[in-house]
Short mmCIF file of N, CA and C in Angstrom, two decimals:
data_model
loop_
_atom_site.label_atom_id
_atom_site.label_comp_id
_atom_site.label_asym_id
_atom_site.label_seq_id
_atom_site.Cartn_x
_atom_site.Cartn_y
_atom_site.Cartn_z
N MET A 285 30.27 12.79 -39.41
CA MET A 285 30.07 13.69 -38.30
C MET A 285 30.19 15.15 -38.73
N ALA A 286 31.09 15.42 -39.65
CA ALA A 286 31.26 16.79 -40.12
C ALA A 286 29.99 17.26 -40.83
N ALA A 287 29.37 16.37 -41.58
CA ALA A 287 28.13 16.73 -42.26
C ALA A 287 27.04 17.03 -41.24
N ASP A 288 27.03 16.31 -40.13
CA ASP A 288 26.06 16.54 -39.08
C ASP A 288 26.18 17.96 -38.55
N LYS A 289 27.39 18.38 -38.19
CA LYS A 289 27.62 19.72 -37.65
C LYS A 289 27.35 20.78 -38.71
N ALA A 290 27.78 20.53 -39.92
CA ALA A 290 27.56 21.50 -40.99
C ALA A 290 26.07 21.65 -41.28
N GLY A 291 25.37 20.54 -41.31
CA GLY A 291 23.93 20.59 -41.57
C GLY A 291 23.18 21.32 -40.48
N ARG A 292 23.57 21.06 -39.22
CA ARG A 292 22.90 21.74 -38.11
C ARG A 292 23.17 23.24 -38.15
N SER A 293 24.40 23.64 -38.45
CA SER A 293 24.70 25.07 -38.49
C SER A 293 23.97 25.73 -39.66
N LEU A 294 23.85 25.02 -40.75
CA LEU A 294 23.12 25.54 -41.90
C LEU A 294 21.64 25.74 -41.55
N LEU A 295 21.09 24.80 -40.80
CA LEU A 295 19.68 24.89 -40.43
C LEU A 295 19.42 26.07 -39.49
N ARG A 296 20.39 26.40 -38.67
CA ARG A 296 20.22 27.50 -37.73
C ARG A 296 20.26 28.85 -38.44
N SER A 297 21.00 28.92 -39.52
CA SER A 297 21.09 30.17 -40.26
C SER A 297 19.98 30.22 -41.29
N PRO A 298 19.58 31.42 -41.67
CA PRO A 298 18.55 31.50 -42.71
C PRO A 298 19.07 30.90 -44.01
N HIS A 299 18.34 29.96 -44.55
CA HIS A 299 18.81 29.30 -45.77
C HIS A 299 18.01 29.71 -46.99
N GLY A 300 17.33 30.82 -46.89
CA GLY A 300 16.66 31.40 -48.03
C GLY A 300 15.74 30.47 -48.77
N ASP A 301 15.99 30.30 -50.04
CA ASP A 301 15.09 29.52 -50.88
C ASP A 301 15.48 28.05 -50.96
N ARG A 302 16.43 27.61 -50.16
CA ARG A 302 16.86 26.20 -50.20
C ARG A 302 15.86 25.34 -49.43
N SER A 303 15.40 24.31 -50.08
CA SER A 303 14.44 23.41 -49.43
C SER A 303 15.19 22.38 -48.59
N VAL A 304 14.43 21.69 -47.74
CA VAL A 304 14.99 20.61 -46.93
C VAL A 304 15.59 19.56 -47.86
N GLY A 305 14.91 19.29 -48.95
CA GLY A 305 15.41 18.31 -49.91
C GLY A 305 16.75 18.71 -50.51
N GLN A 306 16.90 19.99 -50.83
CA GLN A 306 18.15 20.47 -51.41
C GLN A 306 19.28 20.41 -50.39
N ILE A 307 18.98 20.78 -49.15
CA ILE A 307 20.00 20.70 -48.09
C ILE A 307 20.43 19.25 -47.89
N ALA A 308 19.45 18.35 -47.87
CA ALA A 308 19.76 16.92 -47.71
C ALA A 308 20.64 16.44 -48.86
N LYS A 309 20.31 16.84 -50.07
CA LYS A 309 21.09 16.42 -51.23
C LYS A 309 22.51 16.98 -51.17
N ASP A 310 22.65 18.24 -50.77
CA ASP A 310 23.97 18.88 -50.69
C ASP A 310 24.90 18.16 -49.71
N PHE A 311 24.34 17.64 -48.64
CA PHE A 311 25.15 16.99 -47.62
C PHE A 311 25.06 15.47 -47.68
N ASP A 312 24.42 14.95 -48.73
CA ASP A 312 24.27 13.51 -48.92
C ASP A 312 23.61 12.86 -47.70
N LEU A 313 22.48 13.44 -47.30
CA LEU A 313 21.70 12.96 -46.16
C LEU A 313 20.28 12.66 -46.62
N THR A 314 19.53 12.01 -45.77
CA THR A 314 18.12 11.80 -46.08
C THR A 314 17.33 13.03 -45.63
N GLU A 315 16.22 13.25 -46.29
CA GLU A 315 15.36 14.37 -45.89
C GLU A 315 14.84 14.15 -44.48
N THR A 316 14.61 12.91 -44.12
CA THR A 316 14.11 12.59 -42.79
C THR A 316 15.11 13.07 -41.73
N ALA A 317 16.40 12.81 -41.95
CA ALA A 317 17.42 13.24 -40.99
C ALA A 317 17.43 14.76 -40.85
N VAL A 318 17.33 15.46 -41.96
CA VAL A 318 17.35 16.92 -41.93
C VAL A 318 16.10 17.44 -41.22
N ARG A 319 14.96 16.85 -41.51
CA ARG A 319 13.71 17.27 -40.84
C ARG A 319 13.79 17.02 -39.33
N LEU A 320 14.40 15.90 -38.93
CA LEU A 320 14.57 15.63 -37.50
C LEU A 320 15.48 16.68 -36.86
N TRP A 321 16.52 17.07 -37.55
CA TRP A 321 17.41 18.12 -37.02
C TRP A 321 16.65 19.42 -36.83
N VAL A 322 15.85 19.77 -37.83
CA VAL A 322 15.06 21.01 -37.73
C VAL A 322 14.15 20.92 -36.51
N SER A 323 13.49 19.80 -36.37
CA SER A 323 12.58 19.60 -35.24
C SER A 323 13.32 19.68 -33.91
N GLN A 324 14.48 19.01 -33.81
CA GLN A 324 15.27 19.05 -32.57
C GLN A 324 15.74 20.47 -32.27
N ASP A 325 16.15 21.19 -33.29
CA ASP A 325 16.60 22.56 -33.07
C ASP A 325 15.45 23.45 -32.61
N GLU A 326 14.25 23.24 -33.14
CA GLU A 326 13.10 24.01 -32.70
C GLU A 326 12.76 23.72 -31.24
N VAL A 327 12.86 22.46 -30.83
CA VAL A 327 12.62 22.09 -29.43
C VAL A 327 13.67 22.74 -28.54
N ALA A 328 14.94 22.64 -28.94
CA ALA A 328 16.03 23.21 -28.15
C ALA A 328 15.90 24.72 -28.02
N ALA A 329 15.38 25.36 -29.05
CA ALA A 329 15.22 26.81 -29.04
C ALA A 329 13.94 27.24 -28.33
N GLY A 330 13.11 26.28 -27.93
CA GLY A 330 11.87 26.60 -27.25
C GLY A 330 10.74 27.00 -28.18
N GLU A 331 10.92 26.77 -29.46
CA GLU A 331 9.90 27.13 -30.44
C GLU A 331 8.85 26.04 -30.60
N ARG A 332 9.13 24.86 -30.07
CA ARG A 332 8.22 23.72 -30.22
C ARG A 332 8.26 22.92 -28.93
N ASP A 333 7.11 22.35 -28.56
CA ASP A 333 7.05 21.50 -27.37
C ASP A 333 7.77 20.19 -27.63
N GLY A 334 8.37 19.66 -26.59
CA GLY A 334 9.04 18.37 -26.71
C GLY A 334 10.25 18.32 -25.80
N LEU A 335 10.92 17.18 -25.83
CA LEU A 335 12.10 16.97 -25.00
C LEU A 335 13.36 17.30 -25.80
N THR A 336 14.29 17.98 -25.14
CA THR A 336 15.57 18.22 -25.78
C THR A 336 16.35 16.91 -25.81
N SER A 337 17.43 16.89 -26.53
CA SER A 337 18.24 15.68 -26.63
C SER A 337 18.73 15.23 -25.26
N SER A 338 19.19 16.16 -24.44
CA SER A 338 19.69 15.80 -23.12
C SER A 338 18.57 15.29 -22.23
N GLU A 339 17.39 15.90 -22.33
CA GLU A 339 16.24 15.42 -21.56
C GLU A 339 15.82 14.02 -22.00
N ARG A 340 15.88 13.77 -23.30
CA ARG A 340 15.53 12.45 -23.84
C ARG A 340 16.52 11.39 -23.34
N GLU A 341 17.82 11.74 -23.32
CA GLU A 341 18.84 10.82 -22.80
C GLU A 341 18.62 10.54 -21.32
N GLU A 342 18.31 11.59 -20.56
CA GLU A 342 18.07 11.41 -19.13
C GLU A 342 16.85 10.53 -18.88
N LEU A 343 15.79 10.75 -19.64
CA LEU A 343 14.59 9.94 -19.50
C LEU A 343 14.87 8.48 -19.80
N ALA A 344 15.63 8.21 -20.84
CA ALA A 344 15.98 6.83 -21.19
C ALA A 344 16.80 6.18 -20.06
N ALA A 345 17.75 6.94 -19.49
CA ALA A 345 18.56 6.41 -18.39
C ALA A 345 17.69 6.13 -17.17
N LEU A 346 16.77 7.02 -16.88
CA LEU A 346 15.88 6.81 -15.74
C LEU A 346 14.98 5.60 -15.94
N ARG A 347 14.51 5.40 -17.15
CA ARG A 347 13.68 4.23 -17.43
C ARG A 347 14.47 2.94 -17.29
N ARG A 348 15.72 2.94 -17.75
CA ARG A 348 16.58 1.75 -17.56
C ARG A 348 16.79 1.47 -16.08
N GLU A 349 17.06 2.51 -15.31
CA GLU A 349 17.29 2.35 -13.87
C GLU A 349 16.02 1.83 -13.18
N ARG A 350 14.88 2.37 -13.57
CA ARG A 350 13.61 1.91 -12.99
C ARG A 350 13.39 0.43 -13.29
N ARG A 351 13.65 0.03 -14.52
CA ARG A 351 13.48 -1.37 -14.92
C ARG A 351 14.41 -2.28 -14.08
N ARG A 352 15.65 -1.83 -13.90
CA ARG A 352 16.61 -2.61 -13.11
C ARG A 352 16.16 -2.72 -11.65
N LEU A 353 15.66 -1.62 -11.11
CA LEU A 353 15.19 -1.64 -9.73
C LEU A 353 13.98 -2.56 -9.56
N HIS A 354 13.08 -2.57 -10.53
CA HIS A 354 11.93 -3.49 -10.47
C HIS A 354 12.40 -4.94 -10.51
N GLU A 355 13.40 -5.22 -11.31
CA GLU A 355 13.95 -6.58 -11.35
C GLU A 355 14.58 -6.94 -10.01
N ASP A 356 15.29 -6.00 -9.40
CA ASP A 356 15.88 -6.24 -8.08
C ASP A 356 14.81 -6.54 -7.04
N VAL A 357 13.73 -5.77 -7.07
CA VAL A 357 12.64 -5.99 -6.12
C VAL A 357 12.04 -7.38 -6.34
N GLU A 358 11.87 -7.78 -7.57
CA GLU A 358 11.32 -9.10 -7.87
C GLU A 358 12.22 -10.20 -7.31
N VAL A 359 13.52 -10.08 -7.48
CA VAL A 359 14.46 -11.07 -6.96
C VAL A 359 14.39 -11.11 -5.44
N LEU A 360 14.36 -9.95 -4.80
CA LEU A 360 14.30 -9.90 -3.34
C LEU A 360 12.99 -10.47 -2.81
N THR A 361 11.90 -10.23 -3.52
CA THR A 361 10.60 -10.78 -3.12
C THR A 361 10.63 -12.30 -3.16
N ARG A 362 11.19 -12.83 -4.23
CA ARG A 362 11.28 -14.30 -4.35
C ARG A 362 12.22 -14.88 -3.29
N ALA A 363 13.32 -14.21 -3.03
CA ALA A 363 14.27 -14.68 -2.02
C ALA A 363 13.62 -14.67 -0.65
N THR A 364 12.88 -13.63 -0.34
CA THR A 364 12.18 -13.54 0.94
C THR A 364 11.19 -14.68 1.09
N ALA A 365 10.42 -14.93 0.05
CA ALA A 365 9.44 -16.02 0.09
C ALA A 365 10.14 -17.36 0.28
N PHE A 366 11.27 -17.55 -0.38
CA PHE A 366 12.02 -18.80 -0.25
C PHE A 366 12.51 -18.99 1.19
N PHE A 367 13.11 -17.94 1.77
CA PHE A 367 13.65 -18.07 3.13
C PHE A 367 12.56 -18.19 4.17
N VAL A 368 11.41 -17.58 3.96
CA VAL A 368 10.28 -17.74 4.88
C VAL A 368 9.82 -19.19 4.88
N LYS A 369 9.76 -19.79 3.69
CA LYS A 369 9.35 -21.18 3.58
C LYS A 369 10.37 -22.12 4.23
N GLU A 370 11.64 -21.81 4.10
CA GLU A 370 12.71 -22.64 4.66
C GLU A 370 12.75 -22.59 6.18
N THR A 371 12.36 -21.48 6.78
CA THR A 371 12.45 -21.34 8.23
C THR A 371 11.25 -21.95 8.93
N ARG A 372 10.26 -22.39 8.25
CA ARG A 372 9.07 -22.98 8.89
C ARG A 372 9.25 -24.45 9.07
#
């Protein structure tokens, strides 16, 4: 976790001639992780289109809730059909 915070703070500051690969090596991370951090920071700063981390979390939560509600509707639809058949 400390490497995560250190890497993010390093990315926010001008890192001169240090490449993404060198930063990744210094913090024992993958280049992919560092590139994702750069991308997330650019989105958060408004420099790039996309969802911020909090927006992404909210979207995932909303999708889970929507899925659960659809399942609830399906159960209620089947229950209604069952009780309609039983009352005839």
